[in-house]
PDB file of C-alpha atoms and ligand atoms in Angstrom:
ATOM      1  CA  MET A  27     -52.685 -64.246  16.193  1.00 96.00           C
ATOM      2  CA  LYS A  28     -55.527 -66.706  16.278  1.00 98.00           C
ATOM      3  CA  ILE A  29     -58.453 -65.435  14.240  1.00 98.00           C
ATOM      4  CA  HIS A  30     -61.873 -67.042  14.458  1.00 98.00           C
ATOM      5  CA  ILE A  31     -64.303 -66.021  11.708  1.00 98.00           C
ATOM      6  CA  ILE A  32     -67.948 -66.943  12.263  1.00 98.00           C
ATOM      7  CA  GLY A  33     -69.971 -66.875   9.041  1.00 98.00           C
ATOM      8  CA  GLY A  34     -68.228 -68.364   6.026  1.00 98.00           C
ATOM      9  CA  GLY A  35     -70.249 -66.486   3.418  1.00 98.00           C
ATOM     10  CA  ASN A  36     -69.299 -63.762   0.950  1.00 98.00           C
ATOM     11  CA  LEU A  37     -67.506 -61.492   3.404  1.00 98.00           C
ATOM     12  CA  GLY A  38     -66.143 -64.118   5.802  1.00 98.00           C
ATOM     13  CA  VAL A  39     -64.527 -66.055   2.981  1.00 98.00           C
ATOM     14  CA  ALA A  40     -63.067 -62.882   1.453  1.00 98.00           C
ATOM     15  CA  ILE A  41     -61.478 -62.028   4.815  1.00 98.00           C
ATOM     16  CA  ALA A  42     -60.176 -65.566   5.346  1.00 98.00           C
ATOM     17  CA  LYS A  43     -58.607 -65.617   1.880  1.00 98.00           C
ATOM     18  CA  GLY A  44     -57.126 -62.156   2.356  1.00 98.00           C
ATOM     19  CA  LEU A  45     -55.661 -63.030   5.745  1.00 98.00           C
ATOM     20  CA  SER A  46     -54.149 -66.239   4.432  1.00 98.00           C
ATOM     21  CA  LYS A  47     -52.404 -64.294   1.689  1.00 98.00           C
ATOM     22  CA  PHE A  48     -51.634 -60.841   3.059  1.00 98.00           C
ATOM     23  CA  SER A  49     -51.271 -61.247   6.830  1.00 97.00           C
ATOM     24  CA  GLN A  50     -48.424 -63.338   8.180  1.00 94.00           C
ATOM     25  CA  GLY A  51     -48.239 -65.455  11.299  1.00 95.00           C
ATOM     26  CA  ASN A  52     -51.950 -66.021  11.951  1.00 97.00           C
ATOM     27  CA  GLN A  53     -53.941 -69.150  12.539  1.00 98.00           C
ATOM     28  CA  ILE A  54     -57.329 -68.758  10.925  1.00 98.00           C
ATOM     29  CA  THR A  55     -60.502 -70.695  11.612  1.00 98.00           C
ATOM     30  CA  ILE A  56     -63.718 -70.069   9.694  1.00 98.00           C
ATOM     31  CA  THR A  57     -67.103 -71.555  10.546  1.00 98.00           C
ATOM     32  CA  ARG A  58     -70.319 -72.115   8.667  1.00 98.00           C
ATOM     33  CA  ARG A  59     -73.180 -74.503   9.275  1.00 96.00           C
ATOM     34  CA  ASN A  60     -72.733 -76.337   5.971  1.00 97.00           C
ATOM     35  CA  THR A  61     -69.019 -76.310   5.222  1.00 98.00           C
ATOM     36  CA  SER A  62     -68.965 -78.240   1.935  1.00 98.00           C
ATOM     37  CA  SER A  63     -68.701 -75.155  -0.295  1.00 98.00           C
ATOM     38  CA  ILE A  64     -65.771 -73.658   1.662  1.00 98.00           C
ATOM     39  CA  LEU A  65     -63.675 -76.743   2.433  1.00 98.00           C
ATOM     40  CA  TYR A  66     -61.265 -75.628  -0.316  1.00 98.00           C
ATOM     41  CA  LEU A  67     -60.058 -72.932   2.087  1.00 98.00           C
ATOM     42  CA  GLU A  68     -58.173 -75.663   3.957  1.00 98.00           C
ATOM     43  CA  GLU A  69     -55.731 -75.669   1.007  1.00 98.00           C
ATOM     44  CA  LEU A  70     -54.881 -72.078   1.942  1.00 98.00           C
ATOM     45  CA  GLY A  71     -54.104 -73.132   5.514  1.00 98.00           C
ATOM     46  CA  VAL A  72     -57.482 -72.025   6.901  1.00 98.00           C
ATOM     47  CA  THR A  73     -59.249 -74.383   9.306  1.00 98.00           C
ATOM     48  CA  VAL A  74     -62.877 -74.892   8.288  1.00 98.00           C
ATOM     49  CA  SER A  75     -65.415 -76.030  10.857  1.00 98.00           C
ATOM     50  CA  ALA A  76     -69.171 -76.347  11.310  1.00 98.00           C
ATOM     51  CA  ASP A  77     -68.708 -75.840  15.038  1.00 97.00           C
ATOM     52  CA  ASN A  78     -68.692 -72.168  16.058  1.00 98.00           C
ATOM     53  CA  LYS A  79     -66.997 -73.154  19.296  1.00 97.00           C
ATOM     54  CA  HIS A  80     -64.116 -74.988  17.575  1.00 95.00           C
ATOM     55  CA  VAL A  81     -60.917 -73.786  19.355  1.00 93.00           C
ATOM     56  CA  ILE A  82     -62.681 -70.468  19.998  1.00 97.00           C
ATOM     57  CA  GLN A  83     -61.306 -70.350  23.550  1.00 96.00           C
ATOM     58  CA  TYR A  84     -57.827 -69.728  22.069  1.00 96.00           C
ATOM     59  CA  ALA A  85     -58.939 -66.993  19.649  1.00 98.00           C
ATOM     60  CA  ASP A  86     -57.357 -63.545  19.964  1.00 97.00           C
ATOM     61  CA  ILE A  87     -59.979 -62.016  17.677  1.00 98.00           C
ATOM     62  CA  ILE A  88     -63.446 -63.319  16.856  1.00 98.00           C
ATOM     63  CA  ILE A  89     -64.801 -61.841  13.619  1.00 98.00           C
ATOM     64  CA  LEU A  90     -68.556 -61.907  13.044  1.00 98.00           C
ATOM     65  CA  THR A  91     -69.553 -62.011   9.381  1.00 98.00           C
ATOM     66  CA  ILE A  92     -73.131 -63.185   9.790  1.00 98.00           C
ATOM     67  CA  LYS A  93     -76.458 -61.572   8.952  1.00 97.00           C
ATOM     68  CA  PRO A  94     -78.065 -59.387  11.639  1.00 96.00           C
ATOM     69  CA  TYR A  95     -80.807 -61.954  12.320  1.00 97.00           C
ATOM     70  CA  GLN A  96     -78.201 -64.667  12.959  1.00 98.00           C
ATOM     71  CA  VAL A  97     -76.407 -62.758  15.716  1.00 98.00           C
ATOM     72  CA  ASP A  98     -78.467 -63.833  18.731  1.00 98.00           C
ATOM     73  CA  THR A  99     -78.313 -67.524  17.808  1.00 98.00           C
ATOM     74  CA  VAL A 100     -74.557 -67.416  17.304  1.00 98.00           C
ATOM     75  CA  LEU A 101     -73.904 -65.469  20.503  1.00 98.00           C
ATOM     76  CA  ALA A 102     -76.099 -67.819  22.532  1.00 97.00           C
ATOM     77  CA  GLU A 103     -73.893 -70.607  21.286  1.00 97.00           C
ATOM     78  CA  ILE A 104     -70.452 -69.079  21.888  1.00 98.00           C
ATOM     79  CA  LEU A 105     -70.913 -66.857  24.938  1.00 97.00           C
ATOM     80  CA  PRO A 106     -70.921 -69.707  27.459  1.00 96.00           C
ATOM     81  CA  VAL A 107     -67.422 -70.741  26.321  1.00 96.00           C
ATOM     82  CA  ILE A 108     -65.667 -67.367  25.896  1.00 95.00           C
ATOM     83  CA  SER A 109     -64.490 -64.603  28.186  1.00 95.00           C
ATOM     84  CA  ASN A 110     -62.228 -61.603  27.805  1.00 96.00           C
ATOM     85  CA  LYS A 111     -62.412 -61.815  24.000  1.00 98.00           C
ATOM     86  CA  VAL A 112     -62.285 -59.168  21.293  1.00 98.00           C
ATOM     87  CA  ILE A 113     -65.321 -59.508  19.049  1.00 98.00           C
ATOM     88  CA  ALA A 114     -64.999 -57.607  15.775  1.00 98.00           C
ATOM     89  CA  SER A 115     -68.413 -57.395  14.151  1.00 98.00           C
ATOM     90  CA  ALA A 116     -69.037 -56.635  10.484  1.00 98.00           C
ATOM     91  CA  VAL A 117     -72.766 -57.050  10.978  1.00 98.00           C
ATOM     92  CA  SER A 118     -74.405 -54.076   9.334  1.00 95.00           C
ATOM     93  CA  GLY A 119     -76.582 -51.914  11.560  1.00 93.00           C
ATOM     94  CA  LEU A 120     -75.480 -53.572  14.832  1.00 96.00           C
ATOM     95  CA  SER A 121     -74.187 -50.801  17.116  1.00 97.00           C
ATOM     96  CA  ILE A 122     -71.267 -51.219  19.506  1.00 98.00           C
ATOM     97  CA  GLU A 123     -73.609 -50.534  22.411  1.00 98.00           C
ATOM     98  CA  ASN A 124     -76.060 -53.236  21.312  1.00 97.00           C
ATOM     99  CA  LEU A 125     -73.303 -55.752  20.712  1.00 98.00           C
ATOM    100  CA  GLN A 126     -71.612 -54.874  24.007  1.00 98.00           C
ATOM    101  CA  ASN A 127     -74.906 -55.414  25.854  1.00 97.00           C
ATOM    102  CA  LYS A 128     -75.287 -58.784  24.193  1.00 98.00           C
ATOM    103  CA  ILE A 129     -71.737 -60.008  24.891  1.00 97.00           C
ATOM    104  CA  GLY A 130     -71.398 -58.608  28.411  1.00 96.00           C
ATOM    105  CA  ALA A 131     -68.733 -56.401  29.978  1.00 95.00           C
ATOM    106  CA  GLY A 132     -66.216 -59.266  30.043  1.00 94.00           C
ATOM    107  CA  ASN A 133     -65.705 -59.081  26.261  1.00 97.00           C
ATOM    108  CA  SER A 134     -64.873 -56.163  23.957  1.00 98.00           C
ATOM    109  CA  ALA A 135     -67.088 -55.073  21.065  1.00 98.00           C
ATOM    110  CA  ILE A 136     -65.318 -53.584  18.040  1.00 98.00           C
ATOM    111  CA  ARG A 137     -67.203 -52.600  14.902  1.00 98.00           C
ATOM    112  CA  ILE A 138     -65.592 -53.207  11.538  1.00 98.00           C
ATOM    113  CA  MET A 139     -66.863 -52.556   8.035  1.00 98.00           C
ATOM    114  CA  PRO A 140     -64.657 -54.347   5.506  1.00 98.00           C
ATOM    115  CA  ASN A 141     -65.540 -55.048   1.891  1.00 98.00           C
ATOM    116  CA  ILE A 142     -65.056 -58.124  -0.263  1.00 98.00           C
ATOM    117  CA  ALA A 143     -61.826 -56.707  -1.746  1.00 98.00           C
ATOM    118  CA  SER A 144     -60.312 -57.921   1.561  1.00 98.00           C
ATOM    119  CA  GLN A 145     -59.610 -61.017  -0.479  1.00 98.00           C
ATOM    120  CA  PHE A 146     -57.112 -59.032  -2.570  1.00 98.00           C
ATOM    121  CA  GLY A 147     -55.660 -56.939   0.260  1.00 98.00           C
ATOM    122  CA  ALA A 148     -57.581 -53.952  -1.129  1.00 97.00           C
ATOM    123  CA  SER A 149     -60.440 -53.330   1.316  1.00 98.00           C
ATOM    124  CA  ALA A 150     -61.239 -49.972   2.885  1.00 98.00           C
ATOM    125  CA  THR A 151     -62.184 -51.280   6.326  1.00 98.00           C
ATOM    126  CA  CYS A 152     -63.645 -48.607   8.586  1.00 98.00           C
ATOM    127  CA  ILE A 153     -63.253 -49.435  12.290  1.00 98.00           C
ATOM    128  CA  ALA A 154     -64.963 -47.975  15.368  1.00 98.00           C
ATOM    129  CA  PHE A 155     -64.659 -48.776  19.073  1.00 98.00           C
ATOM    130  CA  HIS A 156     -65.283 -47.265  22.461  1.00 97.00           C
ATOM    131  CA  GLU A 157     -62.414 -45.549  24.275  1.00 97.00           C
ATOM    132  CA  LYS A 158     -62.221 -48.341  26.880  1.00 96.00           C
ATOM    133  CA  ASP A 159     -61.277 -50.810  24.137  1.00 97.00           C
ATOM    134  CA  LYS A 160     -58.730 -48.595  22.409  1.00 97.00           C
ATOM    135  CA  GLU A 161     -55.786 -50.827  23.237  1.00 97.00           C
ATOM    136  CA  LYS A 162     -57.516 -54.079  22.332  1.00 96.00           C
ATOM    137  CA  ALA A 163     -58.703 -52.582  19.043  1.00 98.00           C
ATOM    138  CA  GLN A 164     -55.122 -52.026  17.871  1.00 97.00           C
ATOM    139  CA  ASN A 165     -54.732 -55.693  16.888  1.00 97.00           C
ATOM    140  CA  VAL A 166     -57.923 -55.491  14.853  1.00 98.00           C
ATOM    141  CA  VAL A 167     -56.722 -52.325  13.139  1.00 98.00           C
ATOM    142  CA  ALA A 168     -53.344 -53.918  12.363  1.00 98.00           C
ATOM    143  CA  LEU A 169     -55.037 -57.000  10.949  1.00 98.00           C
ATOM    144  CA  PHE A 170     -57.236 -55.019   8.585  1.00 98.00           C
ATOM    145  CA  GLN A 171     -54.346 -52.788   7.574  1.00 98.00           C
ATOM    146  CA  ASP A 172     -52.879 -55.977   6.136  1.00 98.00           C
ATOM    147  CA  LEU A 173     -56.058 -56.264   4.038  1.00 98.00           C
ATOM    148  CA  GLY A 174     -55.981 -52.726   2.636  1.00 98.00           C
ATOM    149  CA  THR A 175     -56.632 -49.515   4.514  1.00 97.00           C
ATOM    150  CA  ALA A 176     -58.242 -49.438   7.961  1.00 98.00           C
ATOM    151  CA  PRO A 177     -59.319 -45.941   8.975  1.00 98.00           C
ATOM    152  CA  ILE A 178     -60.630 -45.487  12.515  1.00 98.00           C
ATOM    153  CA  ILE A 179     -63.895 -43.578  12.391  1.00 98.00           C
ATOM    154  CA  ASP A 180     -66.493 -42.227  14.776  1.00 98.00           C
ATOM    155  CA  GLU A 181     -69.194 -44.853  15.215  1.00 97.00           C
ATOM    156  CA  LYS A 182     -71.879 -42.430  14.135  1.00 97.00           C
ATOM    157  CA  LEU A 183     -70.427 -42.680  10.627  1.00 98.00           C
ATOM    158  CA  MET A 184     -70.513 -46.484  10.540  1.00 97.00           C
ATOM    159  CA  ASP A 185     -73.740 -46.720   8.514  1.00 97.00           C
ATOM    160  CA  ALA A 186     -72.313 -44.183   6.085  1.00 97.00           C
ATOM    161  CA  ALA A 187     -69.129 -46.267   5.918  1.00 98.00           C
ATOM    162  CA  THR A 188     -71.206 -49.359   5.154  1.00 97.00           C
ATOM    163  CA  VAL A 189     -72.699 -47.640   2.157  1.00 97.00           C
ATOM    164  CA  LEU A 190     -69.560 -45.902   0.922  1.00 97.00           C
ATOM    165  CA  ALA A 191     -66.982 -48.607   1.583  1.00 96.00           C
ATOM    166  CA  ALA A 192     -68.914 -51.893   1.443  1.00 97.00           C
ATOM    167  CA  SER A 193     -71.853 -51.262  -0.883  1.00 98.00           C
ATOM    168  CA  GLY A 194     -69.452 -48.955  -2.719  1.00 98.00           C
ATOM    169  CA  THR A 195     -67.756 -52.003  -4.198  1.00 98.00           C
ATOM    170  CA  ALA A 196     -70.984 -52.857  -6.018  1.00 98.00           C
ATOM    171  CA  PHE A 197     -71.460 -49.255  -7.117  1.00 98.00           C
ATOM    172  CA  ALA A 198     -67.954 -49.132  -8.581  1.00 98.00           C
ATOM    173  CA  LEU A 199     -68.522 -52.471 -10.320  1.00 98.00           C
ATOM    174  CA  ARG A 200     -71.738 -51.171 -11.847  1.00 98.00           C
ATOM    175  CA  TYR A 201     -69.748 -48.243 -13.292  1.00 98.00           C
ATOM    176  CA  ILE A 202     -67.288 -50.733 -14.764  1.00 98.00           C
ATOM    177  CA  ARG A 203     -70.129 -52.789 -16.198  1.00 98.00           C
ATOM    178  CA  ALA A 204     -71.724 -49.753 -17.842  1.00 98.00           C
ATOM    179  CA  SER A 205     -68.379 -48.712 -19.246  1.00 98.00           C
ATOM    180  CA  MET A 206     -67.903 -52.226 -20.628  1.00 98.00           C
ATOM    181  CA  GLN A 207     -71.349 -52.165 -22.238  1.00 98.00           C
ATOM    182  CA  ALA A 208     -70.535 -48.860 -23.911  1.00 98.00           C
ATOM    183  CA  GLY A 209     -67.213 -50.357 -24.994  1.00 98.00           C
ATOM    184  CA  ILE A 210     -69.071 -53.147 -26.786  1.00 98.00           C
ATOM    185  CA  GLU A 211     -71.291 -50.603 -28.567  1.00 98.00           C
ATOM    186  CA  ILE A 212     -68.264 -48.736 -29.826  1.00 98.00           C
ATOM    187  CA  GLY A 213     -66.492 -51.794 -31.183  1.00 98.00           C
ATOM    188  CA  PHE A 214     -64.767 -53.968 -28.568  1.00 98.00           C
ATOM    189  CA  ASP A 215     -65.598 -57.522 -27.596  1.00 98.00           C
ATOM    190  CA  TRP A 216     -66.781 -57.684 -23.984  1.00 98.00           C
ATOM    191  CA  GLN A 217     -63.589 -59.177 -22.575  1.00 98.00           C
ATOM    192  CA  THR A 218     -61.406 -56.465 -24.073  1.00 98.00           C
ATOM    193  CA  ALA A 219     -63.880 -53.732 -23.099  1.00 98.00           C
ATOM    194  CA  LEU A 220     -64.034 -55.070 -19.528  1.00 98.00           C
ATOM    195  CA  ALA A 221     -60.262 -55.333 -19.195  1.00 98.00           C
ATOM    196  CA  ILE A 222     -59.811 -51.767 -20.469  1.00 98.00           C
ATOM    197  CA  SER A 223     -62.592 -50.414 -18.211  1.00 98.00           C
ATOM    198  CA  ALA A 224     -61.296 -52.145 -15.078  1.00 98.00           C
ATOM    199  CA  GLN A 225     -57.689 -51.086 -15.670  1.00 98.00           C
ATOM    200  CA  THR A 226     -58.812 -47.513 -16.345  1.00 98.00           C
ATOM    201  CA  VAL A 227     -60.680 -47.398 -13.029  1.00 98.00           C
ATOM    202  CA  LYS A 228     -57.703 -48.929 -11.224  1.00 97.00           C
ATOM    203  CA  GLY A 229     -55.403 -46.332 -12.798  1.00 98.00           C
ATOM    204  CA  ALA A 230     -57.733 -43.477 -11.830  1.00 98.00           C
ATOM    205  CA  ALA A 231     -57.924 -44.765  -8.238  1.00 97.00           C
ATOM    206  CA  GLU A 232     -54.154 -45.163  -8.044  1.00 97.00           C
ATOM    207  CA  MET A 233     -53.651 -41.561  -9.183  1.00 98.00           C
ATOM    208  CA  ILE A 234     -56.064 -40.300  -6.518  1.00 97.00           C
ATOM    209  CA  MET A 235     -54.366 -42.310  -3.787  1.00 96.00           C
ATOM    210  CA  GLU A 236     -50.868 -41.410  -4.924  1.00 97.00           C
ATOM    211  CA  GLU A 237     -51.394 -37.697  -5.499  1.00 97.00           C
ATOM    212  CA  GLN A 238     -54.044 -37.154  -2.821  1.00 97.00           C
ATOM    213  CA  ILE A 239     -55.714 -34.383  -4.762  1.00 97.00           C
ATOM    214  CA  HIS A 240     -59.296 -33.559  -5.681  1.00 98.00           C
ATOM    215  CA  PRO A 241     -60.549 -35.690  -8.614  1.00 98.00           C
ATOM    216  CA  GLU A 242     -61.461 -32.591 -10.586  1.00 98.00           C
ATOM    217  CA  GLN A 243     -57.793 -31.591 -10.714  1.00 98.00           C
ATOM    218  CA  LEU A 244     -57.019 -34.867 -12.461  1.00 98.00           C
ATOM    219  CA  ILE A 245     -60.110 -34.577 -14.658  1.00 98.00           C
ATOM    220  CA  ASP A 246     -58.811 -31.201 -15.759  1.00 98.00           C
ATOM    221  CA  ARG A 247     -55.662 -32.937 -17.043  1.00 98.00           C
ATOM    222  CA  VAL A 248     -57.784 -35.184 -19.233  1.00 98.00           C
ATOM    223  CA  THR A 249     -60.287 -32.714 -20.627  1.00 98.00           C
ATOM    224  CA  THR A 250     -58.774 -31.100 -23.699  1.00 98.00           C
ATOM    225  CA  PRO A 251     -60.706 -27.918 -24.656  1.00 98.00           C
ATOM    226  CA  GLN A 252     -63.274 -28.784 -27.322  1.00 98.00           C
ATOM    227  CA  GLY A 253     -62.198 -32.406 -26.913  1.00 98.00           C
ATOM    228  CA  CYS A 254     -64.124 -35.644 -26.610  1.00 98.00           C
ATOM    229  CA  THR A 255     -63.765 -36.030 -22.814  1.00 98.00           C
ATOM    230  CA  ILE A 256     -65.569 -32.871 -21.806  1.00 98.00           C
ATOM    231  CA  ALA A 257     -68.246 -33.551 -24.409  1.00 98.00           C
ATOM    232  CA  GLY A 258     -68.798 -37.004 -22.909  1.00 98.00           C
ATOM    233  CA  LEU A 259     -68.724 -35.767 -19.316  1.00 98.00           C
ATOM    234  CA  ASN A 260     -71.229 -33.006 -19.981  1.00 98.00           C
ATOM    235  CA  GLU A 261     -73.575 -35.422 -21.718  1.00 98.00           C
ATOM    236  CA  MET A 262     -73.314 -37.829 -18.752  1.00 98.00           C
ATOM    237  CA  GLU A 263     -74.044 -35.073 -16.278  1.00 98.00           C
ATOM    238  CA  MET A 264     -76.997 -33.932 -18.417  1.00 98.00           C
ATOM    239  CA  HIS A 265     -78.413 -37.401 -17.772  1.00 98.00           C
ATOM    240  CA  GLY A 266     -77.759 -37.289 -14.049  1.00 98.00           C
ATOM    241  CA  PHE A 267     -74.513 -39.264 -13.724  1.00 98.00           C
ATOM    242  CA  SER A 268     -73.241 -37.684 -10.485  1.00 98.00           C
ATOM    243  CA  SER A 269     -76.662 -36.954  -9.058  1.00 98.00           C
ATOM    244  CA  SER A 270     -77.862 -40.522  -9.606  1.00 98.00           C
ATOM    245  CA  LEU A 271     -74.816 -41.862  -7.749  1.00 98.00           C
ATOM    246  CA  ILE A 272     -75.350 -39.427  -4.902  1.00 98.00           C
ATOM    247  CA  ARG A 273     -79.048 -40.275  -4.714  1.00 98.00           C
ATOM    248  CA  GLY A 274     -78.266 -43.999  -4.795  1.00 98.00           C
ATOM    249  CA  ILE A 275     -75.778 -43.718  -1.939  1.00 98.00           C
ATOM    250  CA  LYS A 276     -78.211 -41.662   0.132  1.00 98.00           C
ATOM    251  CA  THR A 277     -80.986 -44.200  -0.547  1.00 98.00           C
ATOM    252  CA  SER A 278     -78.701 -47.032   0.584  1.00 97.00           C
ATOM    253  CA  LEU A 279     -78.038 -45.141   3.793  1.00 97.00           C
ATOM    254  CA  LYS A 280     -81.766 -44.655   4.383  1.00 97.00           C
ATOM    255  CA  GLN A 281     -82.246 -48.395   3.910  1.00 96.00           C
ATOM    256  CA  ILE A 282     -79.730 -49.201   6.668  1.00 92.00           C
ATOM    257  CA  LYS A 283     -81.154 -46.637   9.058  1.00 87.00           C
ATOM    258  CA  GLY A 284     -84.625 -48.121   8.464  1.00 84.00           C
TER     259      GLY A 284
HETATM  260  N1  LIG B  17     -71.096 -58.991   1.482  1.00 89.66           N
HETATM  261  C1  LIG B  17     -70.478 -57.829   1.704  1.00 89.66           C
HETATM  262  O1  LIG B  17     -69.885 -57.229   0.806  1.00 89.66           O
HETATM  263  C2  LIG B  17     -70.510 -57.225   3.071  1.00 89.66           C
HETATM  264  C3  LIG B  17     -71.308 -57.724   4.087  1.00 89.66           C
HETATM  265  N2  LIG B  17     -71.323 -57.119   5.313  1.00 89.66           N
HETATM  266  C4  LIG B  17     -72.126 -57.685   6.395  1.00 89.66           C
HETATM  267  O2  LIG B  17     -71.541 -58.935   6.726  1.00 89.66           O
HETATM  268  C5  LIG B  17     -72.549 -59.849   7.095  1.00 89.66           C
HETATM  269  C6  LIG B  17     -72.457 -61.091   6.220  1.00 89.66           C
HETATM  270  O3  LIG B  17     -72.722 -60.732   4.874  1.00 89.66           O
HETATM  271  P1  LIG B  17     -72.466 -61.758   3.705  1.00 89.66           P
HETATM  272  O4  LIG B  17     -71.139 -62.402   3.869  1.00 89.66           O
HETATM  273  O5  LIG B  17     -72.757 -61.044   2.454  1.00 89.66           O
HETATM  274  O6  LIG B  17     -73.627 -62.814   4.013  1.00 89.66           O
HETATM  275  P2  LIG B  17     -73.648 -64.349   3.653  1.00 89.66           P
HETATM  276  O7  LIG B  17     -75.062 -64.801   3.798  1.00 89.66           O
HETATM  277  O8  LIG B  17     -72.937 -64.614   2.386  1.00 89.66           O
HETATM  278  O9  LIG B  17     -72.773 -64.969   4.827  1.00 89.66           O
HETATM  279  C7  LIG B  17     -73.264 -65.306   6.101  1.00 89.66           C
HETATM  280  C8  LIG B  17     -72.756 -66.685   6.387  1.00 89.66           C
HETATM  281  O10 LIG B  17     -73.043 -67.016   7.731  1.00 89.66           O
HETATM  282  C9  LIG B  17     -73.364 -68.384   7.756  1.00 89.66           C
HETATM  283  N3  LIG B  17     -74.124 -68.663   8.965  1.00 89.66           N
HETATM  284  C10 LIG B  17     -75.447 -68.453   9.187  1.00 89.66           C
HETATM  285  N4  LIG B  17     -75.781 -68.853  10.427  1.00 89.66           N
HETATM  286  C11 LIG B  17     -74.648 -69.313  10.987  1.00 89.66           C
HETATM  287  C12 LIG B  17     -74.349 -69.881  12.249  1.00 89.66           C
HETATM  288  N5  LIG B  17     -75.300 -70.064  13.168  1.00 89.66           N
HETATM  289  N6  LIG B  17     -73.074 -70.245  12.493  1.00 89.66           N
HETATM  290  C13 LIG B  17     -72.115 -70.067  11.565  1.00 89.66           C
HETATM  291  N7  LIG B  17     -72.333 -69.542  10.347  1.00 89.66           N
HETATM  292  C14 LIG B  17     -73.589 -69.186  10.072  1.00 89.66           C
HETATM  293  C15 LIG B  17     -74.184 -68.622   6.498  1.00 89.66           C
HETATM  294  O11 LIG B  17     -74.161 -69.976   6.153  1.00 89.66           O
HETATM  295  C16 LIG B  17     -73.424 -67.750   5.513  1.00 89.66           C
HETATM  296  O12 LIG B  17     -72.431 -68.507   4.861  1.00 89.66           O
HETATM  297  C17 LIG B  17     -73.870 -59.120   6.995  1.00 89.66           C
HETATM  298  O13 LIG B  17     -74.226 -58.646   8.257  1.00 89.66           O
HETATM  299  C18 LIG B  17     -73.559 -57.980   6.041  1.00 89.66           C
HETATM  300  O14 LIG B  17     -74.369 -56.867   6.276  1.00 89.66           O
HETATM  301  C19 LIG B  17     -70.532 -56.047   5.598  1.00 89.66           C
HETATM  302  C20 LIG B  17     -69.721 -55.526   4.644  1.00 89.66           C
HETATM  303  C21 LIG B  17     -69.642 -56.053   3.310  1.00 89.66           C
HETATM  304  O1  LIG B  18     -75.991 -54.981   1.118  1.00 89.66           O
HETATM  305  C1  LIG B  18     -75.837 -55.110   2.332  1.00 89.66           C
HETATM  306  O2  LIG B  18     -76.776 -54.910   3.120  1.00 89.66           O
HETATM  307  C2  LIG B  18     -74.498 -55.512   2.913  1.00 89.66           C
HETATM  308  C3  LIG B  18     -73.903 -54.427   3.759  1.00 89.66           C
HETATM  309  C4  LIG B  18     -72.877 -53.774   2.899  1.00 89.66           C
HETATM  310  C5  LIG B  18     -72.652 -54.717   1.824  1.00 89.66           C
HETATM  311  N1  LIG B  18     -73.519 -55.684   1.852  1.00 89.66           N
END
């Protein structure tokens, strides 16, 4: 497939890198106004351009990874030269209905919410579309399945998906950072503490995905009666570990909803 990514920033680059590595048989173009910082992507077989219209007429999927306030400018530029295209938008807060109104009935609006782990084929990309575009959305779903998991969700959960699956990357990294900092306090250098913390999180996530059980069932396997784990967990909860995460996620959601 021919994939045209508009917005070569954090997310666009992560998707381009991921596609070049984990999805076979595609031709990828990525655009950005000033291309100097992303020209290295050409070494991965990705075409880099400052022209949003560059070969866009041949694109099977156009992916929007721009900020919400950049959408109208970009669409004004590309709409005159496209028709019957699938536009997959990762723009947070932009509804399918709004995007569809902007791009006209001749094109299809699909909403995607990837995260920057797309680069490593490890994103959890939530996807939503209207029934009329079900068939056209299948290519988008297949593409993002190559970059991790790609659950199809009801659009009303898209803001929640943004927080859980996209912002969630930062939340998980903050856990790893805190764990690393504690590791330094208890005797490790930061590199060793970070490596141990990251691998431990990866292992915990792999167990959840493999066994598909409730986390508490796995926690129960770790918490020896009168042991150090339960003592640590209870102290963390005393200081609001779970509740601060929950409150943070709900605050993020409020921020999106405005
Ligand atoms: N960063 C993340 O982890 C995620 C971001 N998103 C959403 O994706 C969108 C992009 O986010 P980021 O990549 O973080 O932002 P960013 O600012 O890093 O990337 C946007 C890119 O678009 C480029 N751009 C601006 N105007 C342009 C134009 N007229 N033509 C072509 N390129 C243009 C900018 O130069 C920039 O490189 C936002 O709507 C954000 O909410 C969604 C999920 C995850
Ligand atoms: O922080 C943000 O607003 C964007 C959306 C999700 C990740 N980054």
